[in-house]
mmCIF file of C-alpha atoms in Angstrom:
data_model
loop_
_atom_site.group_PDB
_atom_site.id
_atom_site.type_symbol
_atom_site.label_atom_id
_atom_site.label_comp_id
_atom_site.label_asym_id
_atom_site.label_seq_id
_atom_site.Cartn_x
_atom_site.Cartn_y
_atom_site.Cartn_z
ATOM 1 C CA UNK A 1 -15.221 24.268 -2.962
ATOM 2 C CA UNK A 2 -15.895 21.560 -5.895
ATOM 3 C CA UNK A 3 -15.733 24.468 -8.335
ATOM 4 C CA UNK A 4 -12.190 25.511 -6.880
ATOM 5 C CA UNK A 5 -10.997 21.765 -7.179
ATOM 6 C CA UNK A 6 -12.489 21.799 -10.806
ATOM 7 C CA UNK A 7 -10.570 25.108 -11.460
ATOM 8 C CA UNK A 8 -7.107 24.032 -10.077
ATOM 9 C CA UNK A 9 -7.266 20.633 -11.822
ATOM 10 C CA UNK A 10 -7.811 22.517 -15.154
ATOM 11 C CA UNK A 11 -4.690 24.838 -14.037
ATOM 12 C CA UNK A 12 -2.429 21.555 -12.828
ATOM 13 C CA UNK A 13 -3.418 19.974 -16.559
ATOM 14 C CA UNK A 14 -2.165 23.043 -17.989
ATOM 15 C CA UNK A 15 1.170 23.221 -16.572
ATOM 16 C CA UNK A 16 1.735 19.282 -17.113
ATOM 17 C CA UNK A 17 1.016 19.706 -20.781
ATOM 18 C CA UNK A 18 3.573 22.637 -20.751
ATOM 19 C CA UNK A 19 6.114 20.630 -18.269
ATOM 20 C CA UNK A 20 5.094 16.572 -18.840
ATOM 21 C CA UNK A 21 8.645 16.200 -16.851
ATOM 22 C CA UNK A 22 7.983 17.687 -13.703
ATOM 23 C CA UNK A 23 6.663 15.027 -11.409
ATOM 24 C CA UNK A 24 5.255 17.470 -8.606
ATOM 25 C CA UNK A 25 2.721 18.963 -11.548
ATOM 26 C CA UNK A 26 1.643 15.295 -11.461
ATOM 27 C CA UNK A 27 1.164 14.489 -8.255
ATOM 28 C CA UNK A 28 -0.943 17.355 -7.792
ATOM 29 C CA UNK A 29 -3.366 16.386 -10.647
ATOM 30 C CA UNK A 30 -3.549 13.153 -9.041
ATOM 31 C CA UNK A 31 -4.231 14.558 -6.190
ATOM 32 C CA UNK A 32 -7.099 17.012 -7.290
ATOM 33 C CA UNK A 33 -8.293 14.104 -9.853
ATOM 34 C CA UNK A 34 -8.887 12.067 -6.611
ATOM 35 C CA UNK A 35 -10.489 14.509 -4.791
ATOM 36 C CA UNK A 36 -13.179 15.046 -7.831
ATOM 37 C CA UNK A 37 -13.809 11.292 -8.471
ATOM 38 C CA UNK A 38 -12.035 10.902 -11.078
ATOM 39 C CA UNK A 39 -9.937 8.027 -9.983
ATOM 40 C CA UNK A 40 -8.926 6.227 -13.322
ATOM 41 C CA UNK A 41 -7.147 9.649 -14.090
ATOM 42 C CA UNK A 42 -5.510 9.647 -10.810
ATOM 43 C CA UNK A 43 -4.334 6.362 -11.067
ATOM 44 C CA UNK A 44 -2.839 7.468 -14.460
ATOM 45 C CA UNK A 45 -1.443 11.027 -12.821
ATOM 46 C CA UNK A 46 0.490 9.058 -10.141
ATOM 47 C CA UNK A 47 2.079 6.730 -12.485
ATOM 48 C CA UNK A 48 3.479 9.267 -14.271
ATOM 49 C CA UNK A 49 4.492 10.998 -10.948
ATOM 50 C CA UNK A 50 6.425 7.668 -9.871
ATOM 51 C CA UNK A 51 7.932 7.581 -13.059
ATOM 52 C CA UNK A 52 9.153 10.968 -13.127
ATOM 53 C CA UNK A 53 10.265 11.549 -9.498
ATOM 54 C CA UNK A 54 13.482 11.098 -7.326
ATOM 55 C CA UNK A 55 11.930 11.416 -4.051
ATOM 56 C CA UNK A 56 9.401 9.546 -2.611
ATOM 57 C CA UNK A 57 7.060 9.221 0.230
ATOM 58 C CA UNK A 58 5.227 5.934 1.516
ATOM 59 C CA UNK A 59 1.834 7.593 0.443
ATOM 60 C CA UNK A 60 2.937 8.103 -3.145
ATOM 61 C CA UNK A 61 2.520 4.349 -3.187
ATOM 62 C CA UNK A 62 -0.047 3.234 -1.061
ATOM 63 C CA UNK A 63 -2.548 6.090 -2.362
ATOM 64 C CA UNK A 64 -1.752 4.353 -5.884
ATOM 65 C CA UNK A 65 -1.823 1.163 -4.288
ATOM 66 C CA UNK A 66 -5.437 1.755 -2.664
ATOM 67 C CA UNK A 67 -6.666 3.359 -6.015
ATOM 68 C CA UNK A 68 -6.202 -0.136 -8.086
ATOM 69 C CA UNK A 69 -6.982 -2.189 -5.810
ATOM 70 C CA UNK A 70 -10.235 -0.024 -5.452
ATOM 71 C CA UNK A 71 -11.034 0.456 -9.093
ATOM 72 C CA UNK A 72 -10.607 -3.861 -8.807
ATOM 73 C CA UNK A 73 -10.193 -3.987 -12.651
ATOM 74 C CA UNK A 74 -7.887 -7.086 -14.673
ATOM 75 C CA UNK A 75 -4.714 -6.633 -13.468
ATOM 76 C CA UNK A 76 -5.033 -4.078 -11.142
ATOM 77 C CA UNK A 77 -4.357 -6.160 -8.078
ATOM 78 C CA UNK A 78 -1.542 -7.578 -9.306
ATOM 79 C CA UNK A 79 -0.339 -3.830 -10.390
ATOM 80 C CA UNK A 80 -1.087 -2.529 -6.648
ATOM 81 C CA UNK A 81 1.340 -5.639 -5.090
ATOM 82 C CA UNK A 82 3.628 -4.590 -7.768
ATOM 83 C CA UNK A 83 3.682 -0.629 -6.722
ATOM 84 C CA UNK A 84 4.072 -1.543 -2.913
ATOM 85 C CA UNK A 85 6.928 -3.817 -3.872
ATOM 86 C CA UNK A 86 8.451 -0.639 -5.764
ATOM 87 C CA UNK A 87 7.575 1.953 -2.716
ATOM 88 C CA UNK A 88 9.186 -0.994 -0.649
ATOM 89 C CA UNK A 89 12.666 -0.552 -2.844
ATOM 90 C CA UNK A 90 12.854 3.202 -3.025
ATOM 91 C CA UNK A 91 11.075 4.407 0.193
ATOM 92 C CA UNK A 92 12.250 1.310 2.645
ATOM 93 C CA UNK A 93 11.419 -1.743 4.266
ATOM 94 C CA UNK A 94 8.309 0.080 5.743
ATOM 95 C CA UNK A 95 5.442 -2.282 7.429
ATOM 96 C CA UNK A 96 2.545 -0.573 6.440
ATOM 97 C CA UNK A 97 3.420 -1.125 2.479
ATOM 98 C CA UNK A 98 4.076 -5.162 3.552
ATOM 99 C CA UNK A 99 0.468 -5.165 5.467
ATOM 100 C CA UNK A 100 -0.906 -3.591 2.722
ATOM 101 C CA UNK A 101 0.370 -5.920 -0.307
ATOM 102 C CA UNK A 102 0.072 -9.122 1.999
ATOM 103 C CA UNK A 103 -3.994 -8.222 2.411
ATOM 104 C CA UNK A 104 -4.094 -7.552 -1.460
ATOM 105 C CA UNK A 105 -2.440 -10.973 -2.093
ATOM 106 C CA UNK A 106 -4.311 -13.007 0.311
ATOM 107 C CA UNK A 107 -7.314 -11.658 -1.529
ATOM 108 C CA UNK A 108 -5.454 -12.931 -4.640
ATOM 109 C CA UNK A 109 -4.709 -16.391 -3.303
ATOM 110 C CA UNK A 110 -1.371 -16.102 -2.880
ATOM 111 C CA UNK A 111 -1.354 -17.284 0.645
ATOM 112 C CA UNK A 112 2.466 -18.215 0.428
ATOM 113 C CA UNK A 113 4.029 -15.166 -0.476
ATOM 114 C CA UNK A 114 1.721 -13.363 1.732
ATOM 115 C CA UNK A 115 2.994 -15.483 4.931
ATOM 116 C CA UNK A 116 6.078 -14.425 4.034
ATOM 117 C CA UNK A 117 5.509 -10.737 4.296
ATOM 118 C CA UNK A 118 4.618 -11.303 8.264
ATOM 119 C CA UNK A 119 8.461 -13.372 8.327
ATOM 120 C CA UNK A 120 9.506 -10.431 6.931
ATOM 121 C CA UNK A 121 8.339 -8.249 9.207
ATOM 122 C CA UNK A 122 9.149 -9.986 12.377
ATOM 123 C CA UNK A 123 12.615 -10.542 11.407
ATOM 124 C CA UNK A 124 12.976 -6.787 10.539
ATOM 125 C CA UNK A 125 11.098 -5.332 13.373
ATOM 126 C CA UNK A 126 11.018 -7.963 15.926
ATOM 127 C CA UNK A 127 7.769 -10.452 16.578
ATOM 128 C CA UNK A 128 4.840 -8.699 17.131
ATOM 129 C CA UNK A 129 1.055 -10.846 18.335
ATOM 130 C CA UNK A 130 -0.533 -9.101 15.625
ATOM 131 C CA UNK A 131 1.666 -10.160 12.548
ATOM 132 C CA UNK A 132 1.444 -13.941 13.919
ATOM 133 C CA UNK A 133 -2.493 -13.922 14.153
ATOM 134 C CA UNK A 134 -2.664 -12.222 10.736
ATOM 135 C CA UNK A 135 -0.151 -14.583 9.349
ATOM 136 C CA UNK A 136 -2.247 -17.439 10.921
ATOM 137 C CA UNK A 137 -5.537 -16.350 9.444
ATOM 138 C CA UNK A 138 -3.294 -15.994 6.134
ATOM 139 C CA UNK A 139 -2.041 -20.073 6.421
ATOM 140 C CA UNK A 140 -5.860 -20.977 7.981
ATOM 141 C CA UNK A 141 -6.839 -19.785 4.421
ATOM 142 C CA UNK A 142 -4.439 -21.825 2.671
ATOM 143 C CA UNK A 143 -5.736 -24.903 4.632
ATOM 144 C CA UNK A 144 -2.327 -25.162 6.306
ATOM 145 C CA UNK A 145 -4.030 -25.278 9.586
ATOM 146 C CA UNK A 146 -0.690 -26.764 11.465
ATOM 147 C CA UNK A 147 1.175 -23.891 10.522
ATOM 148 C CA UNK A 148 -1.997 -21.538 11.465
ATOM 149 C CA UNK A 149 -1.741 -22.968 14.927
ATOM 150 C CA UNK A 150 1.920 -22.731 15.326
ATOM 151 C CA UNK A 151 1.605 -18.783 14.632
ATOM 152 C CA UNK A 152 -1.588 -18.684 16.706
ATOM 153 C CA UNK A 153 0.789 -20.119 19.328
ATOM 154 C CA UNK A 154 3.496 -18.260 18.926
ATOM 155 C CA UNK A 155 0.776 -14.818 18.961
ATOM 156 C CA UNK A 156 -0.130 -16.700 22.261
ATOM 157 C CA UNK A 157 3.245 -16.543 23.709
ATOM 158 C CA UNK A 158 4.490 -12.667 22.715
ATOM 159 C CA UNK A 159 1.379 -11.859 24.408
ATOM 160 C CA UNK A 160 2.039 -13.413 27.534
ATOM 161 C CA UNK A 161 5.464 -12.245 27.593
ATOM 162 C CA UNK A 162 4.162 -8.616 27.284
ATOM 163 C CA UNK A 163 4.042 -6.331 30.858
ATOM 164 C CA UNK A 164 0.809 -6.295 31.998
ATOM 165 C CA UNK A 165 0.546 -2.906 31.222
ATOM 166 C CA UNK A 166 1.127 -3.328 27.775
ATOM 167 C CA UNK A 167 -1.119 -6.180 27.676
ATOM 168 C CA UNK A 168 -3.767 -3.896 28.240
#
């Protein structure tokens, strides 16, 4: 099976050095790069992919997303908040991309902007327990623990509004 991944990555390299503009030829090298290890290529595959294409999915950027942040080199934090920011744009206002960049920036430090991701979320979707704890444990980091314990409260308070059913 790792020779067959080997032999199709050698054919996807192939026919993106014949077509260098067609973005599915891309993601599939990124995709097979992946699969073999070889995540630094990948990373560099599914650039060019996003640069290249005019339809997106949300994995497109969160795989890209998860790749930097996993590699953990200079830069490559700040580059992941960045791509979810640009999936955010072209895909939509999705709430997986916002978890994901607010967890990369509270590991950065940016407690602020990450806060605001969960306010962005709860005015888009609607207030959800989860968001306010996270956001909580977002300002308890920031040492703005009166904030923390308003959205611990207010995590408090969607919960016991919930049906008992769904509290379960």
């Amino acid at each position: 099976r790792h020779d067959d991944v080997r032999i199709s990555e050698s054919l996807a390299n192939e026919l993106v050095k014949r077509h260098p503009k067609y973005a599915p030829g891309w993601d599939f090298l990124g995709q097979l790069q992946r699969k073999l290890g070889k995540n630094d290529d990948a990373i560099d595959s599914y650039r060019r992919y996003i640069a290249l294409a005019s339809e997106y999915r949300a994995g497109d950027f969160s795989d890209l997303a998860t790749l930097l942040t996993d590699r953990g080199g200079p830069g490559d934090k700040d580059e992941a908040v960045q791509v979810l920011d640009q999936g955010i744009t072209k895909v939509g206002d999705l709430a997986g991309m916002h978890l994901m960049a607010a967890g990369i920036e509270t590991s950065l430090g940016r407690y602020e902007s990450a806060a605001r991701r969960f306010d962005k979320l709860a005015a888009r979707y609607r207030p959800r327990p989860d968001w306010s704890r996270e956001k909580g444990e977002v300002l308890m980091k920031a040492g703005r623990y009166r904030e923390a314990i308003s959205a611990y409260d207010s995590a408090m308070a969607l919960i016991k509004a919930m049906s008992e059913q769904r509290k379960k």
